[in-house]
Amino acid sequence: MKILSNCHTHTQFCDAHSTMEDMVLSALEHSFISLGFSPHCRLCFGGLASMSVPGEQEYLREFRRLKACYGDRIKLYCGVEKDMYSASDCSGFEYVIGTLHVLPSAAGLSQVEGKVPLVERLVQEEFGGSADALAHAYLRGLGAMALAVRPQIVGHFDVFLKRLRVKVDTESAAYRKTVTETLEIIRSAGSMLEVNTGGMVRAGQPYPYPEPWTLKRWREMGGQVIVGSDCHQADQIAAYFDEAVDYMQAAGFSAYYRLSGGEGALFEEVPLR
Ligand SMILES: [Zn+2]
Ligand SMILES: [Zn+2]
């Protein structure tokens, strides 16, 4: 069973190494039925390459051009990845992946998935050396994002594990309680959870975000999932998608959602077998 769609695709107008057209060509090579672009929208902090104000317009123009060129072969969608601290209203895009990349710090806002020494400094200076405390603050922040933005998709749920996997005790009762409370908020916001393989291809992560217990908990709550490769490079558009299928099945899912290949609803449910 192949996923045949990607909802989380970056562009030359944010921080991807490939153009949108190369992403479409790669998607066609993989026989995708649909592809959604999700460039980082404007941020109110530096550090992540996001779209500029003119960049947003260029993105929309290029999207319309590609849709005219390839729209008869693949369904294209014009989405956006919106951080909690984004400055954009995002109403002109077809869907939103809501995410959180930073936490407040003495320096303003600091990335939780940046270079290792910077993340370690954030843990030391803002969380008294406790990675568990950072995880707790991040999850609280992600829940607040979901309520404020109400995105169709919540992306890379526990991306802080990219740098802190061995330091956060994801098996503790306290961690799991915070995860459950955050998932309940995401569910009340009406969002799907992304099974994100980006950390596997770019940062050697052992499995997609979110980690296994969290994904099982989400399934027990009746939550819905969608798969994203968080693609920054065209040849990685479907990276680890076969593993994502196994991963969702192992968590007990019998179906997932993807951007629709036809007219009508934005997303369609697809059985996993
Ligand atoms: Zn992101
Ligand atoms: Zn992304």
CSV table of C-alpha atoms in Angstrom, one decimal, residues 83 89 96 124 211:
chain,number,residue,atom,x,y,z
A,83,ASP,CA,4.1,28.6,13.4
A,89,ASP,CA,-3.2,35.4,8.9
A,96,VAL,CA,-2.8,25.2,7.3
A,124,GLN,CA,20.1,25.1,30.8
A,211,GLU,CA,6.7,8.8,19.1
